[in-house]
Coordinates of C-alpha atoms and ligand atoms in Angstrom, one line a residue:
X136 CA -220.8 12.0 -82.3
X137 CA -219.6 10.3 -85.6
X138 CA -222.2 9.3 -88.3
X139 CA -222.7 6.5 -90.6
X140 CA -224.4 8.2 -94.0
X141 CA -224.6 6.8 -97.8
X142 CA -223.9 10.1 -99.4
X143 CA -224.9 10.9 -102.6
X144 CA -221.5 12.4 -104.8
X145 CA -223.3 15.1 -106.9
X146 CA -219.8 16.8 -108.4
X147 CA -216.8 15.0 -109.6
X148 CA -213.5 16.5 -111.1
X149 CA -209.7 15.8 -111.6
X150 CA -208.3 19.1 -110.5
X151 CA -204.7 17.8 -111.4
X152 CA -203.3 14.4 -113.0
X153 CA -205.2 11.6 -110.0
X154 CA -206.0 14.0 -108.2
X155 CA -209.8 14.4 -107.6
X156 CA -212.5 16.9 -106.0
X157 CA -215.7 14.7 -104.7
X158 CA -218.6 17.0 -103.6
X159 CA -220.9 14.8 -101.7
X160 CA -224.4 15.3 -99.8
X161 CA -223.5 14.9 -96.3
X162 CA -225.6 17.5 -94.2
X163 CA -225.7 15.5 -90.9
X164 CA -222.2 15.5 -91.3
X165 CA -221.7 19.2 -92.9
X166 CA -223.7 20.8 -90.2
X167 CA -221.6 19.0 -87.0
X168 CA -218.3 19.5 -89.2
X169 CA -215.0 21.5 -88.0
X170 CA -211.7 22.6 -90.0
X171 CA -209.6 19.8 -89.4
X172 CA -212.0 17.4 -89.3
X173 CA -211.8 14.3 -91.2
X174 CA -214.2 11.2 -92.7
X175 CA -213.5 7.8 -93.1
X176 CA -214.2 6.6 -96.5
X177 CA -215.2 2.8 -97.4
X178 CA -214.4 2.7 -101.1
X179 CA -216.2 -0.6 -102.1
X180 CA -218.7 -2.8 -101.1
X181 CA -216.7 -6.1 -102.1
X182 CA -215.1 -7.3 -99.3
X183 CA -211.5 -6.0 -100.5
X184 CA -210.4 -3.6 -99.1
X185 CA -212.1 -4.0 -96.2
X186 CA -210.4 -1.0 -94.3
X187 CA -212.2 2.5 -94.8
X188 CA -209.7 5.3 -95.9
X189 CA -209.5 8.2 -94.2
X190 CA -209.9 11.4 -96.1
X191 CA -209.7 15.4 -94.6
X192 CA -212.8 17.9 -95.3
X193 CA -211.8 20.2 -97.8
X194 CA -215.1 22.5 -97.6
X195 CA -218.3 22.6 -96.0
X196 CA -221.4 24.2 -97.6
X197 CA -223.4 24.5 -95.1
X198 CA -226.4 26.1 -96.6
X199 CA -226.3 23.1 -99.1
X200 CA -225.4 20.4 -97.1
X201 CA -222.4 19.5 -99.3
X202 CA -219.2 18.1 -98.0
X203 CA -216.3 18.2 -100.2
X204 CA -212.7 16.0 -100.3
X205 CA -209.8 16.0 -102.3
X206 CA -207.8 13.1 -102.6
X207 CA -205.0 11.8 -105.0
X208 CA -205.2 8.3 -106.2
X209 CA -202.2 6.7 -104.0
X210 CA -203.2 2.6 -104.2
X211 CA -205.7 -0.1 -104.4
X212 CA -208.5 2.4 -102.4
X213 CA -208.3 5.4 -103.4
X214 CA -208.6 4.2 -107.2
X215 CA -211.4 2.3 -106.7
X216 CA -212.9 5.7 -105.0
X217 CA -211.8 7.6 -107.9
X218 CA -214.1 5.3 -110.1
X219 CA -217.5 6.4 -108.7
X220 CA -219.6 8.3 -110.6
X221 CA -221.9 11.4 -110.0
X222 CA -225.3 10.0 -108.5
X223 CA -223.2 7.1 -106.4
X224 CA -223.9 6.7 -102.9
X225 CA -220.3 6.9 -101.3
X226 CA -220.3 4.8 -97.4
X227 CA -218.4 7.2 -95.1
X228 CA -218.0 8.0 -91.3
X229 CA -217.7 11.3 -89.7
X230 CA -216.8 13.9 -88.7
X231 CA -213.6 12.1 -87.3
X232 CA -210.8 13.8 -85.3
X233 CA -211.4 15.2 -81.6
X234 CA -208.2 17.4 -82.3
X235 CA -209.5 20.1 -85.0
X236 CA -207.7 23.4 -85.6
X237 CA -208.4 26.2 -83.2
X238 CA -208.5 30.1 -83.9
X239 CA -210.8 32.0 -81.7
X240 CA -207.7 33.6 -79.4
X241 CA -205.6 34.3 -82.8
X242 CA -206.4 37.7 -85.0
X243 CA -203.5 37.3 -87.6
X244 CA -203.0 33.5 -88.9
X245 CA -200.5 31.5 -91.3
X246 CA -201.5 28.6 -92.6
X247 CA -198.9 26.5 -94.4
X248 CA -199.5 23.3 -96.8
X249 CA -197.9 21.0 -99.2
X250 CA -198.9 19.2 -102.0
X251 CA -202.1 17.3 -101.0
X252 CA -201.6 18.0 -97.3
X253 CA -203.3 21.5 -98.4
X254 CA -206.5 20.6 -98.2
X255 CA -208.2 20.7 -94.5
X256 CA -206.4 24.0 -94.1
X257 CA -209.1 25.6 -96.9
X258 CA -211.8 25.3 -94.7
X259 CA -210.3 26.4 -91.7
X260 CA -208.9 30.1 -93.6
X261 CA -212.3 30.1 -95.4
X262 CA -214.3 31.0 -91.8
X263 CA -211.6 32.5 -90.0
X264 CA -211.3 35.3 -92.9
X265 CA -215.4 35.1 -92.6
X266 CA -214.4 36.3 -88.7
X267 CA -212.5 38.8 -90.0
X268 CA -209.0 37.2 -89.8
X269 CA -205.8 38.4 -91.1
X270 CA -204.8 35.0 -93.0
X271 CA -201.8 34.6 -95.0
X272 CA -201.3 31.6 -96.9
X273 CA -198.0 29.6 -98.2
X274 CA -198.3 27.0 -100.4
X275 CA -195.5 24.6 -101.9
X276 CA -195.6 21.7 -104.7
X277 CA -192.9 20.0 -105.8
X278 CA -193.1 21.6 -109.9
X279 CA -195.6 23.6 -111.7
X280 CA -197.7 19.8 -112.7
X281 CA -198.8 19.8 -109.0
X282 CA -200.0 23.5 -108.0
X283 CA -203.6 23.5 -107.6
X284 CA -206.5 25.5 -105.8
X285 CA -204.9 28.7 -106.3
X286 CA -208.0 30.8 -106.8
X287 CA -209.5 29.0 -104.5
X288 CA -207.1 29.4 -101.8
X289 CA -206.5 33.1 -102.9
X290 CA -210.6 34.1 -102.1
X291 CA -210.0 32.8 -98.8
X292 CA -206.2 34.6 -97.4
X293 CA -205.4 38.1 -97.7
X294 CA -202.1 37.2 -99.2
X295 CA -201.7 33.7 -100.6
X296 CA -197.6 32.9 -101.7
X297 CA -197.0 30.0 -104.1
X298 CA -194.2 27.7 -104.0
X299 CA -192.3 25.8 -105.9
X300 CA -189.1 23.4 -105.2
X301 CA -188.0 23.5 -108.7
X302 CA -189.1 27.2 -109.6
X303 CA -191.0 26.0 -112.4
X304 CA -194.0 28.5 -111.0
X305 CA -194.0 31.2 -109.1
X306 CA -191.5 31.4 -106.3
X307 CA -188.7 28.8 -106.4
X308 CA -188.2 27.1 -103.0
X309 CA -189.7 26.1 -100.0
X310 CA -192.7 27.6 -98.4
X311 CA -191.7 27.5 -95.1
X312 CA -188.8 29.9 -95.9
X313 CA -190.9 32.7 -97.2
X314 CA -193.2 32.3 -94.1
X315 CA -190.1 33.0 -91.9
X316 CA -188.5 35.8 -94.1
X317 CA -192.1 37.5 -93.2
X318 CA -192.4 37.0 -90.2
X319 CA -188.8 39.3 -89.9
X320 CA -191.6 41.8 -90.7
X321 CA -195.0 40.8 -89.1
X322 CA -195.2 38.7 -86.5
X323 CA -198.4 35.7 -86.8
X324 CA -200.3 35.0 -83.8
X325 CA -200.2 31.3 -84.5
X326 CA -199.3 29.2 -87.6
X327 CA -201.8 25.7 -89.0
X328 CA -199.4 23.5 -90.9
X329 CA -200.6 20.4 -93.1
X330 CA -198.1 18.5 -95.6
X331 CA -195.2 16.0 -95.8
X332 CA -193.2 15.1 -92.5
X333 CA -189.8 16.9 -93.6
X334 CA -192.3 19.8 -94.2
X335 CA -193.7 19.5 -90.5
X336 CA -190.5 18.8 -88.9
X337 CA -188.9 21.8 -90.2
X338 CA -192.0 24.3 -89.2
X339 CA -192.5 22.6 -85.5
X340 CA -188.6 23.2 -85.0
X341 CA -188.8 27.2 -86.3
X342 CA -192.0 27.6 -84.3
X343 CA -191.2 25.6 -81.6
X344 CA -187.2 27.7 -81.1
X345 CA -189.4 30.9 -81.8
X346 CA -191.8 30.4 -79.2
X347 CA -194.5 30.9 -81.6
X348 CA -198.2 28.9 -81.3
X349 CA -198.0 26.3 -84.5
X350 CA -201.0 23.6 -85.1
X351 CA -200.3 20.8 -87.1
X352 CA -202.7 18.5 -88.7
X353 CA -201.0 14.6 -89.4
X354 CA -201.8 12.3 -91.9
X355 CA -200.8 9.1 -90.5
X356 CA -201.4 5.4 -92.0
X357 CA -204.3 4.7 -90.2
X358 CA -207.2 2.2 -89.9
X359 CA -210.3 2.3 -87.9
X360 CA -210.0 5.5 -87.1
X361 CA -212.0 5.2 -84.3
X362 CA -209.0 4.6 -81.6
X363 CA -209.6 1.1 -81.1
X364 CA -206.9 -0.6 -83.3
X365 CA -204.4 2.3 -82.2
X366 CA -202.6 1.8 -85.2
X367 CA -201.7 5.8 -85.9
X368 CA -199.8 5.9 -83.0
X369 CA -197.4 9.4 -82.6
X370 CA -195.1 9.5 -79.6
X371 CA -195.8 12.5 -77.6
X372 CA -193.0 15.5 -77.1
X373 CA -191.8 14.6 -74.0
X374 CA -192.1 11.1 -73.7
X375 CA -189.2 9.4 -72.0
X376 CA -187.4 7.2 -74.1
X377 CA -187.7 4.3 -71.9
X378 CA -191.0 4.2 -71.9
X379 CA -192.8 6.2 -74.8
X380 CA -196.0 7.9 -74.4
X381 CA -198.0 7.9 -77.8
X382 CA -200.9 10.3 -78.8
X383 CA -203.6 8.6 -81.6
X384 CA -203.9 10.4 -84.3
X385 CA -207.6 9.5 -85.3
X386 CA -208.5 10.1 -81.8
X387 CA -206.2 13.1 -79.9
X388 CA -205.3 14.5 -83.9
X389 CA -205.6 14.9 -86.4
X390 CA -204.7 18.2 -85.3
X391 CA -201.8 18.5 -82.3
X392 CA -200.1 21.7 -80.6
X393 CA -196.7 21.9 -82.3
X394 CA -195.4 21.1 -78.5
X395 CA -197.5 18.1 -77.8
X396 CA -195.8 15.6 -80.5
X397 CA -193.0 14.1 -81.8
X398 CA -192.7 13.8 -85.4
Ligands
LIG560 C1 -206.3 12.1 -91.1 C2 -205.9 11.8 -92.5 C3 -206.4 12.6 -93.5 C4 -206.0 12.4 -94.8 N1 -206.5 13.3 -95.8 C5 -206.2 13.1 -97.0 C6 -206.7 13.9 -98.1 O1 -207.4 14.9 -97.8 N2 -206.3 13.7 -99.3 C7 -205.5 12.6 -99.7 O2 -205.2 12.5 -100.9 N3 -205.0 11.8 -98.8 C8 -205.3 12.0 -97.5 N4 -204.9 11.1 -96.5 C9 -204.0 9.9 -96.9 C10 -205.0 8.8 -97.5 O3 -205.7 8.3 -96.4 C11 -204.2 7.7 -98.1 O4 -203.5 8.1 -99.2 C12 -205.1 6.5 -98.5 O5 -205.7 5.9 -97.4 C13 -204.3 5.5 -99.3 O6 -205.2 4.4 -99.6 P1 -205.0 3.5 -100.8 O7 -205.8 2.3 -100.6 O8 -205.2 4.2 -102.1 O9 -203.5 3.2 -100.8 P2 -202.8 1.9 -100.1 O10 -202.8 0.8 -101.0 O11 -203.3 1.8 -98.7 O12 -201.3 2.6 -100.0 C14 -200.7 3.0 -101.2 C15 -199.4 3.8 -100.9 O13 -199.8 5.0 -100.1 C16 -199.1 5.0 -98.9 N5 -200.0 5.6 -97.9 C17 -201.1 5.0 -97.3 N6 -201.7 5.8 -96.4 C18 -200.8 6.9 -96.3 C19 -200.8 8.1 -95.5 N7 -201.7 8.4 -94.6 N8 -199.8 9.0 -95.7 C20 -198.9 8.8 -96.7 N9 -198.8 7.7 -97.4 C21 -199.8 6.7 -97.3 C22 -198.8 3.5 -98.6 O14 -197.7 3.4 -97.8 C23 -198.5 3.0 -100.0 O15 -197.2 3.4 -100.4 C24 -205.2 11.3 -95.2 C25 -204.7 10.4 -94.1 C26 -205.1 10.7 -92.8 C27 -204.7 9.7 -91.8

Protein backbone atom coordinates (compact mmCIF):
# COMPACT_ATOMS: atom_id res chain seq x y z
CA UNK A 1 0.00 0.00 0.00
CA UNK A 2 1.21 3.54 -1.12
CA UNK A 3 2.31 6.06 1.61
CA UNK A 4 1.96 9.69 2.12
CA UNK A 5 5.41 10.84 4.01
CA UNK A 6 7.14 14.44 4.44
CA UNK A 7 10.62 13.34 3.91
CA UNK A 8 13.41 14.93 5.05
CA UNK A 9 16.19 15.50 1.85
CA UNK A 10 19.53 14.98 3.77
CA UNK A 11 21.93 14.88 0.40
CA UNK A 12 21.72 17.05 -2.57
CA UNK A 13 24.04 17.05 -5.73
CA UNK A 14 24.05 17.98 -9.47
CA UNK A 15 25.75 14.91 -10.86
CA UNK A 16 25.64 16.52 -14.44
CA UNK A 17 24.51 20.02 -15.87
CA UNK A 18 20.29 19.95 -14.19
CA UNK A 19 20.64 16.94 -13.39
CA UNK A 20 20.30 16.14 -9.60
CA UNK A 21 20.74 13.23 -6.94
CA UNK A 22 18.09 13.86 -3.94
CA UNK A 23 18.72 11.41 -0.94
CA UNK A 24 15.75 11.57 1.18
CA UNK A 25 14.58 9.85 4.58
CA UNK A 26 11.80 7.65 3.50
CA UNK A 27 12.03 4.29 5.55
CA UNK A 28 8.23 3.47 5.37
CA UNK A 29 8.75 3.72 1.91
CA UNK A 30 12.52 2.30 1.64
CA UNK A 31 11.58 -0.83 3.55
CA UNK A 32 8.18 -1.70 1.18
CA UNK A 33 10.28 -0.47 -1.93
CA UNK A 34 11.02 -2.78 -5.19
CA UNK A 35 13.38 -2.07 -8.40
CA UNK A 36 11.16 -0.47 -10.59
CA UNK A 37 9.27 1.16 -8.23
CA UNK A 38 8.41 4.74 -8.47
CA UNK A 39 7.18 7.93 -6.12
CA UNK A 40 5.09 10.67 -6.86
CA UNK A 41 6.68 13.92 -6.08
CA UNK A 42 4.61 17.24 -5.12
CA UNK A 43 7.26 19.89 -5.70
CA UNK A 44 5.53 22.90 -3.98
CA UNK A 45 3.15 23.75 -1.57
CA UNK A 46 1.61 26.84 -3.68
CA UNK A 47 -1.15 25.73 -5.46
CA UNK A 48 0.86 25.67 -8.92
CA UNK A 49 1.55 23.00 -9.99
CA UNK A 50 -0.88 21.23 -8.54
CA UNK A 51 -0.01 17.74 -10.16
CA UNK A 52 2.72 15.58 -8.25
CA UNK A 53 5.57 14.44 -10.57
CA UNK A 54 6.48 11.21 -10.85
CA UNK A 55 10.00 10.20 -10.22
CA UNK A 56 11.69 6.34 -10.38
CA UNK A 57 13.83 5.04 -7.19
CA UNK A 58 17.28 5.18 -8.01
CA UNK A 59 18.51 3.33 -4.59
CA UNK A 60 17.31 2.11 -1.51
CA UNK A 61 19.38 2.02 1.72
CA UNK A 62 17.64 0.00 3.63
CA UNK A 63 19.71 -0.17 6.75
CA UNK A 64 19.40 3.73 6.71
CA UNK A 65 16.12 4.37 5.56
CA UNK A 66 17.28 6.55 2.63
CA UNK A 67 15.56 6.67 -0.61
CA UNK A 68 17.29 8.18 -3.45
CA UNK A 69 16.05 9.83 -7.10
CA UNK A 70 17.61 11.27 -9.89
CA UNK A 71 15.96 13.65 -11.98
CA UNK A 72 16.92 16.26 -14.67
CA UNK A 73 15.26 19.59 -14.45
CA UNK A 74 12.80 19.26 -17.65
CA UNK A 75 9.96 22.30 -16.81
CA UNK A 76 8.04 24.28 -14.35
CA UNK A 77 8.31 21.09 -11.54
CA UNK A 78 11.07 19.59 -11.67
CA UNK A 79 12.90 23.14 -11.21
CA UNK A 80 11.06 24.09 -8.43
CA UNK A 81 12.15 20.53 -6.96
CA UNK A 82 15.66 21.22 -7.85
CA UNK A 83 15.39 24.33 -5.56
CA UNK A 84 15.00 22.53 -2.13
CA UNK A 85 17.62 22.50 0.12
CA UNK A 86 19.16 19.82 2.47
CA UNK A 87 17.00 19.73 5.77
CA UNK A 88 13.58 20.33 3.41
CA UNK A 89 10.69 18.18 3.95
CA UNK A 90 9.89 16.96 0.30
CA UNK A 91 5.71 15.75 0.01
CA UNK A 92 5.89 12.44 -1.88
CA UNK A 93 3.75 9.19 -2.49
CA UNK A 94 4.95 5.75 -2.78
CA UNK A 95 6.06 3.17 -3.63
CA UNK A 96 3.99 3.49 -6.94
CA UNK A 97 3.93 0.89 -9.75
CA UNK A 98 2.26 -2.70 -9.37
CA UNK A 99 4.54 -3.71 -12.43
CA UNK A 100 8.23 -3.72 -10.96
CA UNK A 101 11.04 -5.65 -12.54
CA UNK A 102 11.29 -9.36 -11.90
CA UNK A 103 14.49 -11.65 -11.69
CA UNK A 104 14.13 -14.60 -9.40
CA UNK A 105 13.78 -17.30 -12.61
CA UNK A 106 16.85 -15.40 -14.48
CA UNK A 107 20.68 -16.23 -13.50
CA UNK A 108 22.45 -14.13 -16.28
CA UNK A 109 20.77 -10.46 -16.77
CA UNK A 110 21.21 -7.36 -19.19
CA UNK A 111 20.09 -4.36 -18.27
CA UNK A 112 20.01 -1.58 -20.85
CA UNK A 113 19.43 2.34 -20.18
CA UNK A 114 19.64 5.74 -21.77
CA UNK A 115 20.27 8.94 -20.66
CA UNK A 116 18.06 9.62 -17.53
CA UNK A 117 15.97 6.51 -18.26
CA UNK A 118 19.15 4.73 -16.38
CA UNK A 119 18.16 5.20 -13.22
CA UNK A 120 15.46 2.46 -11.73
CA UNK A 121 17.61 -0.12 -13.41
CA UNK A 122 20.58 0.70 -10.56
CA UNK A 123 18.59 -0.69 -7.93
CA UNK A 124 17.34 -3.52 -9.62
CA UNK A 125 21.38 -4.85 -10.75
CA UNK A 126 22.49 -3.60 -7.24
CA UNK A 127 20.44 -6.79 -5.49
CA UNK A 128 20.35 -9.05 -8.23
CA UNK A 129 24.33 -9.05 -8.29
CA UNK A 130 23.79 -9.16 -4.19
CA UNK A 131 21.97 -12.74 -5.37
CA UNK A 132 24.70 -13.65 -7.07
CA UNK A 133 23.63 -12.53 -10.67
CA UNK A 134 25.58 -12.46 -13.75
CA UNK A 135 24.62 -8.67 -14.76
CA UNK A 136 25.93 -6.92 -17.64
CA UNK A 137 25.22 -3.45 -18.12
CA UNK A 138 24.97 -1.08 -21.39
CA UNK A 139 24.61 2.29 -21.12
CA UNK A 140 24.14 5.09 -23.93
CA UNK A 141 24.16 9.08 -23.78
CA UNK A 142 23.92 11.16 -26.43
CA UNK A 143 27.92 12.94 -25.95
CA UNK A 144 30.42 12.66 -23.36
CA UNK A 145 28.44 16.04 -21.31
CA UNK A 146 25.74 13.46 -20.43
CA UNK A 147 27.48 10.12 -19.13
CA UNK A 148 27.05 9.75 -15.55
CA UNK A 149 26.99 7.05 -12.74
CA UNK A 150 29.64 5.11 -14.18
CA UNK A 151 31.31 3.99 -10.94
CA UNK A 152 28.36 3.61 -9.69
CA UNK A 153 26.76 1.45 -12.20
CA UNK A 154 30.27 -0.40 -12.65
CA UNK A 155 30.11 -1.73 -8.56
CA UNK A 156 26.90 -3.15 -9.30
CA UNK A 157 27.37 -5.29 -13.10
CA UNK A 158 30.13 -7.57 -13.80
CA UNK A 159 30.69 -5.87 -17.04
CA UNK A 160 29.30 -2.36 -17.46
CA UNK A 161 29.77 -1.03 -21.57
CA UNK A 162 29.44 2.76 -22.12
CA UNK A 163 27.99 4.37 -25.03
CA UNK A 164 28.03 7.12 -26.85
CA UNK A 165 26.10 8.39 -30.16
CA UNK A 166 28.74 10.74 -31.05
CA UNK A 167 31.87 8.74 -29.80
CA UNK A 168 32.89 11.47 -27.87
CA UNK A 169 33.47 8.76 -24.81
CA UNK A 170 34.04 5.45 -24.84
CA UNK A 171 32.30 3.35 -27.43
CA UNK A 172 30.70 5.37 -30.29
CA UNK A 173 27.15 4.15 -31.03
CA UNK A 174 24.22 2.78 -29.73
CA UNK A 175 24.03 0.54 -26.76
CA UNK A 176 21.57 -1.71 -27.95
CA UNK A 177 24.03 -2.85 -30.77
CA UNK A 178 26.82 -3.93 -28.48
CA UNK A 179 24.15 -5.82 -26.35
CA UNK A 180 23.28 -7.79 -29.53
CA UNK A 181 26.93 -8.28 -30.89
CA UNK A 182 27.29 -10.16 -27.36
CA UNK A 183 24.78 -11.87 -27.23
CA UNK A 184 26.37 -13.75 -30.75
CA UNK A 185 28.51 -15.03 -27.80
CA UNK A 186 26.50 -15.40 -24.55
CA UNK A 187 23.16 -15.71 -24.51
CA UNK A 188 21.08 -13.46 -21.38
CA UNK A 189 18.29 -15.08 -19.70
CA UNK A 190 16.27 -11.98 -19.85
CA UNK A 191 17.02 -8.26 -20.68
CA UNK A 192 15.46 -4.79 -18.27
CA UNK A 193 15.41 -1.88 -20.55
CA UNK A 194 14.70 1.79 -19.40
CA UNK A 195 15.36 4.98 -21.83
CA UNK A 196 13.86 6.96 -24.76
CA UNK A 197 10.98 5.26 -26.95
CA UNK A 198 13.24 4.86 -30.21
CA UNK A 199 15.56 3.15 -27.60
CA UNK A 200 12.66 0.75 -26.47
CA UNK A 201 11.24 0.18 -29.74
CA UNK A 202 14.31 -1.00 -31.14
CA UNK A 203 15.16 -3.60 -28.08
CA UNK A 204 11.34 -4.94 -27.74
CA UNK A 205 11.63 -5.63 -31.69
CA UNK A 206 15.34 -7.60 -31.26
CA UNK A 207 14.00 -9.30 -28.15
CA UNK A 208 10.67 -9.82 -29.16
CA UNK A 209 12.04 -11.60 -33.15
CA UNK A 210 14.67 -13.41 -30.83
CA UNK A 211 12.34 -14.85 -28.52
CA UNK A 212 14.23 -13.60 -25.75
CA UNK A 213 12.35 -12.45 -22.09
CA UNK A 214 12.88 -8.33 -22.20
CA UNK A 215 11.25 -6.03 -19.28
CA UNK A 216 10.72 -2.68 -19.92
CA UNK A 217 10.12 0.11 -17.54
CA UNK A 218 8.01 3.37 -19.36
CA UNK A 219 8.09 6.72 -18.47
CA UNK A 220 4.93 8.02 -19.64
CA UNK A 221 3.37 11.71 -19.07
CA UNK A 222 1.43 10.91 -16.34
CA UNK A 223 -0.71 12.44 -13.51
CA UNK A 224 -2.23 10.97 -10.46
CA UNK A 225 -0.50 8.13 -10.75
CA UNK A 226 -2.87 6.32 -8.92
CA UNK A 227 -5.02 4.93 -12.07
CA UNK A 228 -7.84 7.06 -11.58
CA UNK A 229 -7.31 9.84 -14.26
CA UNK A 230 -5.97 7.06 -16.67
CA UNK A 231 -4.05 9.48 -18.33
CA UNK A 232 -0.71 7.19 -19.13
CA UNK A 233 -2.59 5.04 -21.15
CA UNK A 234 -0.26 2.33 -23.46
CA UNK A 235 -2.23 0.25 -25.86
CA UNK A 236 -1.55 -3.36 -25.16
CA UNK A 237 0.33 -5.74 -27.91
CA UNK A 238 -2.42 -7.34 -29.29
CA UNK A 239 -5.11 -5.00 -29.09
CA UNK A 240 -7.38 -4.92 -32.17
CA UNK A 241 -7.34 -1.88 -33.96
CA UNK A 242 -10.95 -1.37 -33.84
CA UNK A 243 -11.20 -1.33 -30.51
CA UNK A 244 -7.87 -0.75 -28.48
CA UNK A 245 -7.07 -2.29 -25.33
CA UNK A 246 -4.80 0.05 -23.10
CA UNK A 247 -2.54 -0.99 -20.12
CA UNK A 248 -1.92 2.10 -17.30
CA UNK A 249 1.27 2.77 -16.85
CA UNK A 250 1.17 4.06 -13.09
CA UNK A 251 -1.03 1.13 -12.34
CA UNK A 252 -0.10 -2.25 -14.68
CA UNK A 253 3.70 -0.47 -15.30
CA UNK A 254 5.83 1.01 -14.85
CA UNK A 255 7.39 -2.14 -15.78
CA UNK A 256 5.64 -4.45 -18.83
CA UNK A 257 6.74 -7.85 -20.49
CA UNK A 258 8.31 -6.78 -23.77
CA UNK A 259 5.11 -8.88 -25.29
CA UNK A 260 2.40 -7.18 -23.36
CA UNK A 261 2.68 -3.47 -24.91
CA UNK A 262 2.69 -1.48 -27.73
CA UNK A 263 5.06 1.21 -27.83
C1 LIG B 1 7.08 6.29 -14.00
C2 LIG B 1 7.93 7.48 -14.34
C3 LIG B 1 9.21 7.57 -13.83
C4 LIG B 1 10.00 8.67 -14.13
N1 LIG B 1 11.26 8.72 -13.61
C5 LIG B 1 12.05 9.77 -13.86
C6 LIG B 1 13.35 9.84 -13.27
O1 LIG B 1 13.78 8.96 -12.52
N2 LIG B 1 14.09 10.93 -13.55
C7 LIG B 1 13.66 11.94 -14.39
O2 LIG B 1 14.40 12.89 -14.63
N3 LIG B 1 12.44 11.89 -14.96
C8 LIG B 1 11.62 10.84 -14.70
N4 LIG B 1 10.36 10.80 -15.24
C9 LIG B 1 9.91 11.95 -16.06
C10 LIG B 1 9.46 13.10 -15.14
O3 LIG B 1 8.30 12.69 -14.44
C11 LIG B 1 9.13 14.36 -15.96
O4 LIG B 1 10.30 14.83 -16.57
C12 LIG B 1 8.58 15.46 -15.05
O5 LIG B 1 7.32 15.09 -14.56
C13 LIG B 1 8.48 16.76 -15.80
O6 LIG B 1 7.85 17.70 -14.95
P1 LIG B 1 8.09 19.27 -15.11
O7 LIG B 1 7.03 19.97 -14.35
O8 LIG B 1 9.49 19.63 -14.80
O9 LIG B 1 7.92 19.46 -16.65
P2 LIG B 1 6.59 19.85 -17.43
O10 LIG B 1 6.45 21.34 -17.38
O11 LIG B 1 5.46 19.00 -17.01
O12 LIG B 1 7.08 19.41 -18.87
C14 LIG B 1 8.31 19.94 -19.42
C15 LIG B 1 8.69 19.15 -20.65
O13 LIG B 1 8.95 17.78 -20.29
C16 LIG B 1 8.12 16.91 -21.04
N5 LIG B 1 7.72 15.77 -20.19
C17 LIG B 1 6.90 15.78 -19.12
N6 LIG B 1 6.77 14.53 -18.60
C18 LIG B 1 7.52 13.72 -19.38
C19 LIG B 1 7.80 12.31 -19.41
N7 LIG B 1 7.24 11.45 -18.55
N8 LIG B 1 8.62 11.84 -20.37
C20 LIG B 1 9.18 12.66 -21.26
N9 LIG B 1 8.96 13.99 -21.30
C21 LIG B 1 8.14 14.52 -20.38
C22 LIG B 1 6.92 17.76 -21.42
O14 LIG B 1 6.28 17.29 -22.59
C23 LIG B 1 7.55 19.10 -21.68
O15 LIG B 1 8.16 19.15 -22.95
C24 LIG B 1 9.52 9.73 -14.98
C25 LIG B 1 8.23 9.62 -15.49
C26 LIG B 1 7.45 8.53 -15.17
C27 LIG B 1 6.06 8.45 -15.71
Amino acid sequence: MPKQLLAQLVQKEEIIKNVYKFSIKADEIVQISKPGNFIEIRVTDQAEPFLRRPISIYNLDKQNGILEFIFQVKGKGTSLLSRKQIGDKIDIVGPLGFGTFKTDKYKKLAIIGGGIGIFPLYQLAKEAKNEEKQVNGYLGFRNKDFVMLEKEFKNVTNNLTITTDDGSYKNKGFAIDYLIKDMEKEKYDCIYACGPIPMLKAIQKYANENNIECQISLEEKMACGLGVCLGCAVKTAKSPKEKPEYFHVCKGGPVFNSKDVEI
